[in-house]
Coordinates of C-alpha atoms and ligand atoms in Angstrom, one line a residue:
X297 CA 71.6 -16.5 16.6
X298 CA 71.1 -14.6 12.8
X299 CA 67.8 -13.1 13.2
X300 CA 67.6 -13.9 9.7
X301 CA 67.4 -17.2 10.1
X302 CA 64.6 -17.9 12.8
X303 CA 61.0 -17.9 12.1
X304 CA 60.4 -15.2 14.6
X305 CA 58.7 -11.8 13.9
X306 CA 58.1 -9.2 16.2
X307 CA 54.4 -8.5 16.3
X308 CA 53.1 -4.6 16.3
X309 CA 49.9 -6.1 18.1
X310 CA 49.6 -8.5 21.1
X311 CA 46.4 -9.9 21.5
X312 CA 43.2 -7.7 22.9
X313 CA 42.9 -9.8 26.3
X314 CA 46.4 -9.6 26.9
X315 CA 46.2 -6.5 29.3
X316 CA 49.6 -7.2 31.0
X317 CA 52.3 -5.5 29.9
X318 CA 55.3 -7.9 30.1
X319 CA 53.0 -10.2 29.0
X320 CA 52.0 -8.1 25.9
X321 CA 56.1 -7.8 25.0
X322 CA 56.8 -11.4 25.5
X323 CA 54.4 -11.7 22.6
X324 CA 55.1 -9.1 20.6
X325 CA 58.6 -10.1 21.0
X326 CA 58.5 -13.7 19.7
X327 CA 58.8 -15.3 23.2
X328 CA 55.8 -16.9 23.8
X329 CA 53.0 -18.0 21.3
X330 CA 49.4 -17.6 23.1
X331 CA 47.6 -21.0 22.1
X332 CA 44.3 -20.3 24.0
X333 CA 43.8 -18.4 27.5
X334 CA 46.3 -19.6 30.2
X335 CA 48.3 -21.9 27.3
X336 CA 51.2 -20.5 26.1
X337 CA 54.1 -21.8 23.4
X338 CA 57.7 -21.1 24.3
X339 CA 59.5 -19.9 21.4
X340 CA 63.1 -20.1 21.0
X341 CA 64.0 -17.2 22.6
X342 CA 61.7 -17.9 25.7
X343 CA 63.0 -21.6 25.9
X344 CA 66.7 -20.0 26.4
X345 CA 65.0 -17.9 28.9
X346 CA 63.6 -20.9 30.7
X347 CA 66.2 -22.8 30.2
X348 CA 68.8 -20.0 32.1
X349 CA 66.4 -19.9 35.3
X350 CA 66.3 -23.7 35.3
X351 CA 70.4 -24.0 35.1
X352 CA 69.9 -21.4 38.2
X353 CA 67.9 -23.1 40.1
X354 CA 69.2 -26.6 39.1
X355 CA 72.8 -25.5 40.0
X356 CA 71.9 -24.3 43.8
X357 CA 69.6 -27.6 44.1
X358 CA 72.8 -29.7 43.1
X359 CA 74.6 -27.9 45.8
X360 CA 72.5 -28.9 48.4
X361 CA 72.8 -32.5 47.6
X362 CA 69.2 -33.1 45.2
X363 CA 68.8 -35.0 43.1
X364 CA 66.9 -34.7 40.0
X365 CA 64.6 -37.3 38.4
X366 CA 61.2 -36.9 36.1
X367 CA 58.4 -37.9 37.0
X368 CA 54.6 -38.8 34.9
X369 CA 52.4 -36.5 34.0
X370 CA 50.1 -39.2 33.6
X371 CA 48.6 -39.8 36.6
X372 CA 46.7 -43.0 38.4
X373 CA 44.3 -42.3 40.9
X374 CA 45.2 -44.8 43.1
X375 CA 47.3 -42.7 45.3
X376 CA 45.5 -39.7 44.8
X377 CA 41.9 -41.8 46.3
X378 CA 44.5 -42.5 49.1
X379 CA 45.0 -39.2 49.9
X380 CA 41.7 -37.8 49.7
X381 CA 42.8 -35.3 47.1
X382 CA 41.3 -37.3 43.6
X383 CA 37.9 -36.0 44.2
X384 CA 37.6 -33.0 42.6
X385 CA 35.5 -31.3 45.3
X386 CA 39.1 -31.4 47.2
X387 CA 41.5 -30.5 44.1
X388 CA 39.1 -28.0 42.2
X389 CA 42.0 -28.4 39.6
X390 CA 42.1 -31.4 37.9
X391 CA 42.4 -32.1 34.5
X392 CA 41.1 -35.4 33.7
X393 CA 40.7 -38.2 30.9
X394 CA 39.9 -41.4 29.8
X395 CA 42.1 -44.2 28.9
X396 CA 40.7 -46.0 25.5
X397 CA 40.8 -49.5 27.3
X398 CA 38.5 -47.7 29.9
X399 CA 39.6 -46.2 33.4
X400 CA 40.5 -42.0 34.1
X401 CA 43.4 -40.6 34.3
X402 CA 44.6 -37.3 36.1
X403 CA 46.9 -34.5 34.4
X404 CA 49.3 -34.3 37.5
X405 CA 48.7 -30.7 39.1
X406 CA 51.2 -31.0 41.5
X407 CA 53.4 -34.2 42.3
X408 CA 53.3 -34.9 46.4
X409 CA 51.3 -38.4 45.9
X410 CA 53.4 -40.2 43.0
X411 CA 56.8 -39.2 44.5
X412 CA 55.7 -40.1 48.1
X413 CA 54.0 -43.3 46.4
X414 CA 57.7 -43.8 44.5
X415 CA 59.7 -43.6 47.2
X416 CA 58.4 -46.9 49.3
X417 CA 60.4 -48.5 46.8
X418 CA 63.4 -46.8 47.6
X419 CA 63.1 -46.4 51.4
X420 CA 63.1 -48.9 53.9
X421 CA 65.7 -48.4 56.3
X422 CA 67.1 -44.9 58.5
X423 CA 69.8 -45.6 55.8
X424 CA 68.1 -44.7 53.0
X425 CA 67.8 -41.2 54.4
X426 CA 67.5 -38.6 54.2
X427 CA 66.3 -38.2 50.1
X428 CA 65.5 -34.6 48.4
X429 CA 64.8 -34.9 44.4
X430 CA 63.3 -32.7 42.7
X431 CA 62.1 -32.1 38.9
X432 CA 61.0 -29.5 36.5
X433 CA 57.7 -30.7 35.1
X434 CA 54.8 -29.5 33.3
X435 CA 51.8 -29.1 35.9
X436 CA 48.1 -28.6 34.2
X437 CA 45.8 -26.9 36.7
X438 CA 42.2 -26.3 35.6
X439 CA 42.5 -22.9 37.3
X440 CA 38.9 -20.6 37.1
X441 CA 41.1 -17.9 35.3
X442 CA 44.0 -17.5 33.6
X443 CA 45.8 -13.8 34.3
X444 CA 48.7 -12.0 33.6
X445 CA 50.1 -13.7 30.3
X446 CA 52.1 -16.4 31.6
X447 CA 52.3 -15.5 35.5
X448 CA 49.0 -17.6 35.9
X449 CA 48.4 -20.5 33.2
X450 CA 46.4 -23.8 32.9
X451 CA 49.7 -25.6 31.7
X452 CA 52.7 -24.5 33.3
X453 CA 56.6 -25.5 34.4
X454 CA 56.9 -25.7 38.2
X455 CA 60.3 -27.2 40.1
X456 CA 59.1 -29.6 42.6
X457 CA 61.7 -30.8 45.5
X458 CA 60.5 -32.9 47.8
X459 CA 62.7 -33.9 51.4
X460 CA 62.2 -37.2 53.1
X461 CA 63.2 -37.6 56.5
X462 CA 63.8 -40.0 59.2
X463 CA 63.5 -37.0 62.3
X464 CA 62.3 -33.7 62.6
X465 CA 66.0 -32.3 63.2
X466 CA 67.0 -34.3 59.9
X467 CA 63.9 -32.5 58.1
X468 CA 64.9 -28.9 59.2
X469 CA 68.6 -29.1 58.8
X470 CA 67.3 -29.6 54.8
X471 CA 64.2 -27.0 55.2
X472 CA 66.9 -24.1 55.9
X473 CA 69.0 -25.4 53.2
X474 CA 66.4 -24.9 50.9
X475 CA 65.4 -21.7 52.3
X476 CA 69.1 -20.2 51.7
X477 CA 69.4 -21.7 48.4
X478 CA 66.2 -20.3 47.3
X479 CA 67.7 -16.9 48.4
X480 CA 70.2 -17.4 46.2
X481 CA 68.7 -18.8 43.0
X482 CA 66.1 -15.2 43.6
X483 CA 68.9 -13.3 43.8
X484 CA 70.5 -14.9 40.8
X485 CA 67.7 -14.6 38.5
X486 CA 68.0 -10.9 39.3
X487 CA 64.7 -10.1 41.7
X488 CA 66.5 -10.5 44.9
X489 CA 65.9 -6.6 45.7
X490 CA 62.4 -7.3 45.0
X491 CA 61.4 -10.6 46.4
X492 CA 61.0 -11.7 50.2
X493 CA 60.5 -14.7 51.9
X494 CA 57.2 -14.0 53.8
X495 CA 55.1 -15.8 56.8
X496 CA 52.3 -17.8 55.2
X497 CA 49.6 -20.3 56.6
X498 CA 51.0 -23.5 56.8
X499 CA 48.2 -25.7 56.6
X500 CA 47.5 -28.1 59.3
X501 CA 51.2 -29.3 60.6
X502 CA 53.4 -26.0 61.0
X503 CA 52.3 -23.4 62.3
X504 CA 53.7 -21.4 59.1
X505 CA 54.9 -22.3 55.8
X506 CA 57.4 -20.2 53.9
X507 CA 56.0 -18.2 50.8
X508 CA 58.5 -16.0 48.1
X509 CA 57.1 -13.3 47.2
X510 CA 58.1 -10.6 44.4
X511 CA 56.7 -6.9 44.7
X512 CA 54.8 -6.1 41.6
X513 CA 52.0 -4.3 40.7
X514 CA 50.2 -6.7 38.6
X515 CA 50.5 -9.6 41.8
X516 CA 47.9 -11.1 42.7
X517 CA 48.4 -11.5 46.9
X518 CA 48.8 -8.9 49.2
X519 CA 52.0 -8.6 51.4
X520 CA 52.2 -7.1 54.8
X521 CA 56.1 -5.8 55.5
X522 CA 57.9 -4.0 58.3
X523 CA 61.4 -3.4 57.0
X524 CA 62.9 -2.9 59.8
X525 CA 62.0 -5.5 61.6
X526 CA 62.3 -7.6 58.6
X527 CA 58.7 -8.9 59.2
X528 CA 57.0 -9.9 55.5
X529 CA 53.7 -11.4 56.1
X530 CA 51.2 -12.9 53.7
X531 CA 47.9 -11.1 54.2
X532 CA 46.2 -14.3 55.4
X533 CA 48.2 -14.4 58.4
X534 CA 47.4 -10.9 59.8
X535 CA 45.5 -11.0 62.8
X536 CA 45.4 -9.8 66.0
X537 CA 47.3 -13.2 67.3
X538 CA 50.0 -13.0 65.2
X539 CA 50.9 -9.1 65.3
X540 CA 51.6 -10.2 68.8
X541 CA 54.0 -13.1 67.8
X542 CA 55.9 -10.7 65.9
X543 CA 55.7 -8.2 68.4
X544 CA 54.7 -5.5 65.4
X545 CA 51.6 -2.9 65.2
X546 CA 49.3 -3.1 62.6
X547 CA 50.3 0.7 61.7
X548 CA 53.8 0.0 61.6
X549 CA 53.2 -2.6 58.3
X550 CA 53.3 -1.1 54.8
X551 CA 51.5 -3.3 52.0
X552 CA 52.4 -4.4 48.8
X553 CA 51.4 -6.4 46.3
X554 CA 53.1 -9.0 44.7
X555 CA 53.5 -12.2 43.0
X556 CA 54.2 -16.0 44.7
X557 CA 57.0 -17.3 43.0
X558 CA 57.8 -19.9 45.2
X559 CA 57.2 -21.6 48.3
X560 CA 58.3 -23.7 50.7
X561 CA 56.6 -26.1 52.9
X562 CA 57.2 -28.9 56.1
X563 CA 54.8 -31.6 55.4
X564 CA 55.4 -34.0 58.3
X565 CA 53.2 -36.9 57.6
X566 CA 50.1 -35.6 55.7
X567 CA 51.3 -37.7 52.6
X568 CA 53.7 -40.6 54.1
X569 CA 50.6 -41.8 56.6
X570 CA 47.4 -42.4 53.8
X571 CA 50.3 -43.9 51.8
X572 CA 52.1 -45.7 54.0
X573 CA 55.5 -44.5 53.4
X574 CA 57.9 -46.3 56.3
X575 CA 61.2 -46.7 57.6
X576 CA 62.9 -49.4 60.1
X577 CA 65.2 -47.1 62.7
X578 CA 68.5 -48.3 64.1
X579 CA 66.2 -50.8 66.9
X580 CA 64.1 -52.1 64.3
X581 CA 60.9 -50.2 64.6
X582 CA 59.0 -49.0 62.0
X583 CA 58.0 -44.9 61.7
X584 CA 56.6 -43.2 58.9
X585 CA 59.2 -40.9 57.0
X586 CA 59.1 -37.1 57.5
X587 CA 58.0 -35.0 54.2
X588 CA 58.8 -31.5 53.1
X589 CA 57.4 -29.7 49.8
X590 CA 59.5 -26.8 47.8
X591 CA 58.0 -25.4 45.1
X592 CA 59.3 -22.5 42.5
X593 CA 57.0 -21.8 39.8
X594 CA 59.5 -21.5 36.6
X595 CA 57.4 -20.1 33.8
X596 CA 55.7 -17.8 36.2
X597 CA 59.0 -16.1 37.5
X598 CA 59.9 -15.2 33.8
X599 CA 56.2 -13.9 33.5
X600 CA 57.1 -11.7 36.7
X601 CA 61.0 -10.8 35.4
X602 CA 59.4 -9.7 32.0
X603 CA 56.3 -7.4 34.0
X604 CA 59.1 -6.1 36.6
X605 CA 61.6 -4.8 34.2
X606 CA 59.8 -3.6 31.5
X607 CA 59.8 0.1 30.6
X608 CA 57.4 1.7 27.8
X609 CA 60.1 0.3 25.2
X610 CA 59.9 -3.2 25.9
X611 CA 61.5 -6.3 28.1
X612 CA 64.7 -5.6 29.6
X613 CA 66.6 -9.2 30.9
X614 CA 68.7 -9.2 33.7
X615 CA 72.0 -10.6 32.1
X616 CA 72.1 -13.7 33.9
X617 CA 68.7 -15.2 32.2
X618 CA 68.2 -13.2 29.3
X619 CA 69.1 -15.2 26.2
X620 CA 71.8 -13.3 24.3
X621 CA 74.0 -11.0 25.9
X622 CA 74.1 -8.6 22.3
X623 CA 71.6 -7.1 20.2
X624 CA 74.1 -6.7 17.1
X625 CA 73.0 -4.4 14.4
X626 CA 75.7 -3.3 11.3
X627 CA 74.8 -0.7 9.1
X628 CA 76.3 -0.1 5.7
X629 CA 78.6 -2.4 4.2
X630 CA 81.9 -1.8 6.2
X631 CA 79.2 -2.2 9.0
X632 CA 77.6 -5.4 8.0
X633 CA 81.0 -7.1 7.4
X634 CA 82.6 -6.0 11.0
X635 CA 78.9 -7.1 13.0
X636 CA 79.6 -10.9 10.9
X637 CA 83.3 -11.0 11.8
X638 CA 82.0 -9.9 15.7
X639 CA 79.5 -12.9 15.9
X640 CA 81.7 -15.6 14.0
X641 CA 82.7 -17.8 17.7
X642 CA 79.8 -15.6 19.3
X643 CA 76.5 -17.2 18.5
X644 CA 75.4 -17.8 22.1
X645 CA 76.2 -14.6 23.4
X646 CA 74.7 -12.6 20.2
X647 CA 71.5 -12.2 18.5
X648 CA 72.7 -10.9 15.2
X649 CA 70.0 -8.6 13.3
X650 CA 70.9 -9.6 9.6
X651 CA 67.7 -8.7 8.3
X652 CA 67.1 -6.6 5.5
X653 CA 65.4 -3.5 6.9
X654 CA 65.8 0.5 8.1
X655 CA 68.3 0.4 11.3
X656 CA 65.4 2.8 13.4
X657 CA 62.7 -0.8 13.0
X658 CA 66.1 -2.9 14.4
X659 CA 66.7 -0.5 16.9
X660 CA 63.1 -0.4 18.3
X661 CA 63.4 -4.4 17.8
X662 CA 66.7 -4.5 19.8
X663 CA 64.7 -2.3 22.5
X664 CA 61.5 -4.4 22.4
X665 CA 63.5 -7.7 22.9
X666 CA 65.5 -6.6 25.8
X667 CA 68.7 -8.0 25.5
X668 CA 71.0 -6.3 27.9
X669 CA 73.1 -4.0 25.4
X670 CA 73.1 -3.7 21.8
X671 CA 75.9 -3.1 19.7
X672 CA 75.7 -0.6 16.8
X673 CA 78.7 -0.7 14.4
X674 CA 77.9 1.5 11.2
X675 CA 80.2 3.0 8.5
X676 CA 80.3 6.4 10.1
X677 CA 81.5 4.5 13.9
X678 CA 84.1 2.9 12.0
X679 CA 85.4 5.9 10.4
X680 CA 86.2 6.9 14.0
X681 CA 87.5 3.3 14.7
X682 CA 84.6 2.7 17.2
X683 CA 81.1 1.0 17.9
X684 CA 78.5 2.2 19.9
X685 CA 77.2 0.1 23.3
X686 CA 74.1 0.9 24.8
X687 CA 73.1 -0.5 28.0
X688 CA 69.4 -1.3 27.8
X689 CA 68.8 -0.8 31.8
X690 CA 70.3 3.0 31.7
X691 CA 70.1 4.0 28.3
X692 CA 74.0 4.8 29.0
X693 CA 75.9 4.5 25.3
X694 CA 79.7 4.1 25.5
X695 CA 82.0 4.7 22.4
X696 CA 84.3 1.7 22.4
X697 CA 87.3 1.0 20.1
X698 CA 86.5 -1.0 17.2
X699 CA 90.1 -2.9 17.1
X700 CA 90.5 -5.9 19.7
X701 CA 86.7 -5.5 21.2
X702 CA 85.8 -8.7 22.7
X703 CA 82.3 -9.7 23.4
X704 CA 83.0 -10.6 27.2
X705 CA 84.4 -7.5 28.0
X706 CA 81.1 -5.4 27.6
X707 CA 80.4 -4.9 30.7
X708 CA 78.8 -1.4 32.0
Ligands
LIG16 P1 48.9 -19.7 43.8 O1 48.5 -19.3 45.2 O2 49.6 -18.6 43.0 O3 47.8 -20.4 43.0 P2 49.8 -22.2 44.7 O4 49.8 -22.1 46.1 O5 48.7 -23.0 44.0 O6 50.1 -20.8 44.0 P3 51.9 -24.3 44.5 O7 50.9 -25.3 44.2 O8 52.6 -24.4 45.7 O9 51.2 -22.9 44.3 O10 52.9 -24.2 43.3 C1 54.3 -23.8 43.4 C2 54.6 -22.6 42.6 O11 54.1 -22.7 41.3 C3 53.9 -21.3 43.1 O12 54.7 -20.7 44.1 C4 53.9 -20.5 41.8 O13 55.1 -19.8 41.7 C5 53.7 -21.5 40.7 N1 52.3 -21.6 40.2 C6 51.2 -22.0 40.9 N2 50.1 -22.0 40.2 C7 50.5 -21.5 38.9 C8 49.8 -21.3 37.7 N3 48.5 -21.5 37.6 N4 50.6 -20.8 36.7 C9 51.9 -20.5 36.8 N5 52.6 -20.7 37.9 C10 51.9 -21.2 39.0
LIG17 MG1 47.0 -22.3 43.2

């Protein structure tokens, strides 16, 4: 991308109530546009961000034999009355409107009712199963306050996989499938050092559910961890009872916060029963198909990358999700002309600064942004036959030869 050509400036201010700090650079940086508290644009450089999580994620899903689909936002209540969960007294959440010809409609928050409702068309026999499909949809939750840029929003992208299953061993054979794949997609996106699968309270059916949770200051839960035991426990579930389970002492737990960003849940029946979700086994009796839930909030781990990686500079993307490998910046004219010739074939990997300005404003541009190294190639460099790489995690700069340098071997 030419800088020159987008519509994006960086911003000196973010706005007062931004008190976040990744949340602050994602503005200042052009990745997100703040609409109104909790609603937030994605710019183009934050849609590639999105987008590189979402291949992540989708990629490991694939793997694990999902399928994807896309589902309404516009919800009928139908199921939702079936459920129990339409009242708003039991979904404090819901956005709702009118439709002209008279009727409400919901703003989905979550998806468990339209995908379980969905799916009697598609299941009937043992045959049909098992099913795990998943999407990435906007969810709009009326939530009391928004926090933390766009780590908690009113309007945000979620991936939603749900399992259906004809046993309980069929179920958990795709529960710890999930679980490892969602190891992998946290380790991809680059917080795998920081993020743990933790013990949470698992509603009515299991005993637990499954939360991941990513160590960061400005998190909103609590985490309980013992790591050598390898015990991570959502503050909810710490009692007296459970120490026990674990076989673990209060005393021996460190805390932490951190931030949800993702969870993963066995369902059983709580939305196949109200809604009548069957299948005919191999003798020809009817059972009601087994549910799972598996959630990863999309927009909100980007919120958490940008907070957990920033330094007092700016954002600093882990190479596999940031949106352009190279911050390129030519000075002088011998300069100029060599950064053009570098980004001719290039223009996914580099963000070009063409702009007319001093190189110190690109440089603290090039730092604010965060792209994992920038590129400096001035008259003076070339005199020498070289350009200068800086890596934006370390600071580290590296002198590399000017003739033959090719893009993918930067690597440091
Ligand atoms: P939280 O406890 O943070 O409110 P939740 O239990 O309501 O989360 P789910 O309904 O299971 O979350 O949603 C799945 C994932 O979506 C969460 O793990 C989280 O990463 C993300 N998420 C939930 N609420 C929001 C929100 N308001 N803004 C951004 N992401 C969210
Ligand atoms: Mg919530």
């Amino acid at each position: 991308m030419r800088f020159s050509k987008t519509f994006i400036k960086t911003l000196r201010n973010a706005p007062k109530d931004e008190t976040a700090r990744g949340a602050q650079y994602l503005i200042r940086a052009g990745y997100v546009h703040k609409e109104l508290a909790g609603v937030y644009d994605y710019l183009p450089l934050g849609l590639r961000v999105l987008e590189k999580i979402k291949a992540i994620i989708r990629d490991e899903l694939d793997q694990i034999g999902c399928q994807e689909l896309l589902l309404t936002t516009l919800q009928n209540p139908e199921p939702w009355q079936k459920t129990d969960r339409w009242d708003i007294k039991k979904m404090d959440v819901w956005f709702k409107t009118q439709l002209a010809a008279g009727g409400e409609l919901g703003l989905a928050p979550t998806h468990e009712e339209p995908i379980t409702n969905l799916m009697k068309t598609y299941i009937s026999s043992y045959k049909d199963l098992p099913i795990a499909a998943y999407q990435f949809q906007t969810k709009f939750r009326n939530e009391l306050r928004a926090k933390s840029g766009i780590m908690r929003t009113r309007e945000f992208i979620m991936k939603d996989l749900y399992d259906f299953a004809a046993t309980e061993e069929e179920h958990e054979v795709f529960y710890h499938k999930a679980e490892a794949a969602y190891k992998k997609i946290y380790e991809r996106i680059g917080l795998g050092d920081c993020t743990y699968q933790t013990f949470a309270s698992g509603g009515v059916f299991a005993k637990y559910s499954h939360e991941f949770q990513t160590i960061i200051d400005v998190g909103e839960d609590t985490i309980y961890f013992n790591q050598d035991k390898s015990i991570v426990l959502n503050e909810e579930v710490v009692n007296d009872e459970v120490l026990a389970e674990f076989g673990v002492k209060r005393e021996e737990l460190q805390s932490a916060r951190a931030a949800e960003v993702g969870n993963i849940f066995t369902l059983k029946t709580k939305y196949s029963a109200p809604l009548d979700l069957e299948y005919t086994d191999k003798d020809g009796e009817r059972h009601l198909v087994l549910m799972g839930c598996y959630g990863i909030g999309v927009s909100r781990v980007m919120g958490v990358v940008a907070e957990k990686f920033a330094d007092e500079r700016g954002l600093n993307w882990p190479t596999q999700i940031a949106p352009y490998k190279i911050y390129l910046v030519g000075i002088g004219e011998q300069g100029a002309q060599y950064a053009e010739r570098l980004y001719q074939g290039y223009e996914e990997e580099i963000l070009l600064d063409d702009r007319d300005g001093r190189p110190g404003e690109k440089f603290a541009d090039a730092e604010l942004i965060g792209l994992p190294y920038r590129v400096v190639v001035s008259d003076k460099t070339l005199a020498n036959g070289q350009v200068e790489v800086t890596k934006r995690t370390t600071g580290e700069t590296k002198l590399l030869p000017a003739e033959g340098l090719k893009i993918e071997n930067i690597d440091f």
